[in-house]
């Protein structure tokens, strides 16, 4: 808890850059018109969960292996519905 504010600020800085980029995509119709917090959960959630589980040693996630399929699936999640 002593470093929670510092960690939160660092995370906000990194996720802020991603969210700004996604905002541009949303304006161009490249992502679904979802609230920013929902998009953040969709895009950042898998990374955060993998990072959270990794130190326990019981997660069963090989990060090298997960790095291949995860990005494509993550980026497809906020796509707009087909017309």
PDB file of C-alpha atoms in Angstrom:
ATOM      1  CA  UNK A   1       0.000   0.000   0.000  1.00  0.00           C
ATOM      2  CA  UNK A   2       2.939   2.327   0.587  1.00  0.00           C
ATOM      3  CA  UNK A   3       3.623   2.447  -3.159  1.00  0.00           C
ATOM      4  CA  UNK A   4       0.042   2.197  -4.414  1.00  0.00           C
ATOM      5  CA  UNK A   5      -0.127   5.845  -5.479  1.00  0.00           C
ATOM      6  CA  UNK A   6       3.186   5.631  -7.355  1.00  0.00           C
ATOM      7  CA  UNK A   7       2.201   2.376  -9.045  1.00  0.00           C
ATOM      8  CA  UNK A   8      -1.208   3.790  -9.941  1.00  0.00           C
ATOM      9  CA  UNK A   9       0.372   6.883 -11.506  1.00  0.00           C
ATOM     10  CA  UNK A  10       2.768   4.796 -13.587  1.00  0.00           C
ATOM     11  CA  UNK A  11      -0.092   2.589 -14.763  1.00  0.00           C
ATOM     12  CA  UNK A  12      -2.256   5.584 -15.593  1.00  0.00           C
ATOM     13  CA  UNK A  13       0.547   7.065 -17.681  1.00  0.00           C
ATOM     14  CA  UNK A  14       0.929   3.878 -19.729  1.00  0.00           C
ATOM     15  CA  UNK A  15      -2.768   3.138 -20.079  1.00  0.00           C
ATOM     16  CA  UNK A  16      -3.399   6.805 -20.899  1.00  0.00           C
ATOM     17  CA  UNK A  17      -1.275   6.499 -24.036  1.00  0.00           C
ATOM     18  CA  UNK A  18      -3.182   3.381 -25.091  1.00  0.00           C
ATOM     19  CA  UNK A  19      -6.523   5.024 -24.376  1.00  0.00           C
ATOM     20  CA  UNK A  20      -5.613   8.130 -26.404  1.00  0.00           C
ATOM     21  CA  UNK A  21      -4.713   5.912 -29.351  1.00  0.00           C
ATOM     22  CA  UNK A  22      -7.959   3.983 -28.981  1.00  0.00           C
ATOM     23  CA  UNK A  23      -9.882   7.260 -28.763  1.00  0.00           C
ATOM     24  CA  UNK A  24      -8.616   8.167 -32.227  1.00  0.00           C
ATOM     25  CA  UNK A  25      -9.630   4.737 -33.518  1.00  0.00           C
ATOM     26  CA  UNK A  26     -13.072   5.101 -31.910  1.00  0.00           C
ATOM     27  CA  UNK A  27     -13.569   8.504 -33.570  1.00  0.00           C
ATOM     28  CA  UNK A  28     -12.780   6.888 -36.940  1.00  0.00           C
ATOM     29  CA  UNK A  29     -15.197   4.015 -36.284  1.00  0.00           C
ATOM     30  CA  UNK A  30     -12.427   1.469 -35.710  1.00  0.00           C
ATOM     31  CA  UNK A  31     -13.650   0.443 -32.267  1.00  0.00           C
ATOM     32  CA  UNK A  32     -17.047   0.033 -30.712  1.00  0.00           C
ATOM     33  CA  UNK A  33     -18.506   3.157 -29.065  1.00  0.00           C
ATOM     34  CA  UNK A  34     -17.838   1.870 -25.557  1.00  0.00           C
ATOM     35  CA  UNK A  35     -17.049   3.964 -22.481  1.00  0.00           C
ATOM     36  CA  UNK A  36     -13.301   4.381 -21.961  1.00  0.00           C
ATOM     37  CA  UNK A  37     -13.244   2.316 -18.724  1.00  0.00           C
ATOM     38  CA  UNK A  38     -14.873  -0.622 -20.542  1.00  0.00           C
ATOM     39  CA  UNK A  39     -12.355  -0.429 -23.383  1.00  0.00           C
ATOM     40  CA  UNK A  40      -9.540  -0.234 -20.849  1.00  0.00           C
ATOM     41  CA  UNK A  41     -10.772  -3.426 -19.170  1.00  0.00           C
ATOM     42  CA  UNK A  42     -11.008  -5.205 -22.528  1.00  0.00           C
ATOM     43  CA  UNK A  43      -7.564  -4.125 -23.710  1.00  0.00           C
ATOM     44  CA  UNK A  44      -5.524  -3.917 -20.512  1.00  0.00           C
ATOM     45  CA  UNK A  45      -7.319  -6.605 -18.511  1.00  0.00           C
ATOM     46  CA  UNK A  46      -5.613  -9.660 -20.040  1.00  0.00           C
ATOM     47  CA  UNK A  47      -2.160  -8.137 -19.542  1.00  0.00           C
ATOM     48  CA  UNK A  48      -2.910  -7.099 -15.986  1.00  0.00           C
ATOM     49  CA  UNK A  49      -4.343 -10.495 -15.088  1.00  0.00           C
ATOM     50  CA  UNK A  50      -1.389 -12.380 -16.579  1.00  0.00           C
ATOM     51  CA  UNK A  51       1.022 -10.115 -14.682  1.00  0.00           C
ATOM     52  CA  UNK A  52      -0.956 -10.582 -11.475  1.00  0.00           C
ATOM     53  CA  UNK A  53      -0.943 -14.368 -11.747  1.00  0.00           C
ATOM     54  CA  UNK A  54       2.638 -14.806 -12.907  1.00  0.00           C
ATOM     55  CA  UNK A  55       4.436 -14.240  -9.570  1.00  0.00           C
ATOM     56  CA  UNK A  56       2.381 -16.956  -7.867  1.00  0.00           C
ATOM     57  CA  UNK A  57       4.010 -19.624 -10.030  1.00  0.00           C
ATOM     58  CA  UNK A  58       0.700 -21.491 -10.177  1.00  0.00           C
ATOM     59  CA  UNK A  59      -0.910 -19.665 -13.062  1.00  0.00           C
ATOM     60  CA  UNK A  60       0.042 -22.088 -15.823  1.00  0.00           C
ATOM     61  CA  UNK A  61       0.702 -19.184 -18.198  1.00  0.00           C
ATOM     62  CA  UNK A  62       3.777 -19.310 -20.398  1.00  0.00           C
ATOM     63  CA  UNK A  63       4.137 -15.615 -21.218  1.00  0.00           C
ATOM     64  CA  UNK A  64       6.224 -16.310 -24.317  1.00  0.00           C
ATOM     65  CA  UNK A  65       3.551 -18.641 -25.637  1.00  0.00           C
ATOM     66  CA  UNK A  66       0.711 -16.287 -24.631  1.00  0.00           C
ATOM     67  CA  UNK A  67       2.399 -13.362 -26.419  1.00  0.00           C
ATOM     68  CA  UNK A  68       1.535 -14.917 -29.792  1.00  0.00           C
ATOM     69  CA  UNK A  69      -2.279 -15.264 -29.649  1.00  0.00           C
ATOM     70  CA  UNK A  70      -3.228 -12.696 -26.996  1.00  0.00           C
ATOM     71  CA  UNK A  71      -2.634  -9.429 -28.894  1.00  0.00           C
ATOM     72  CA  UNK A  72      -4.865 -10.388 -31.825  1.00  0.00           C
ATOM     73  CA  UNK A  73      -7.680 -11.514 -29.548  1.00  0.00           C
ATOM     74  CA  UNK A  74      -7.325  -8.458 -27.342  1.00  0.00           C
ATOM     75  CA  UNK A  75      -7.456  -6.016 -30.269  1.00  0.00           C
ATOM     76  CA  UNK A  76     -10.504  -7.771 -31.735  1.00  0.00           C
ATOM     77  CA  UNK A  77     -12.469  -7.393 -28.496  1.00  0.00           C
ATOM     78  CA  UNK A  78     -13.333  -3.664 -28.839  1.00  0.00           C
ATOM     79  CA  UNK A  79     -14.135  -3.883 -32.575  1.00  0.00           C
ATOM     80  CA  UNK A  80     -17.487  -2.478 -33.632  1.00  0.00           C
ATOM     81  CA  UNK A  81     -20.322  -4.871 -34.390  1.00  0.00           C
ATOM     82  CA  UNK A  82     -20.537  -5.857 -38.072  1.00  0.00           C
ATOM     83  CA  UNK A  83     -23.172  -3.846 -39.911  1.00  0.00           C
TER      84      UNK A  83
END
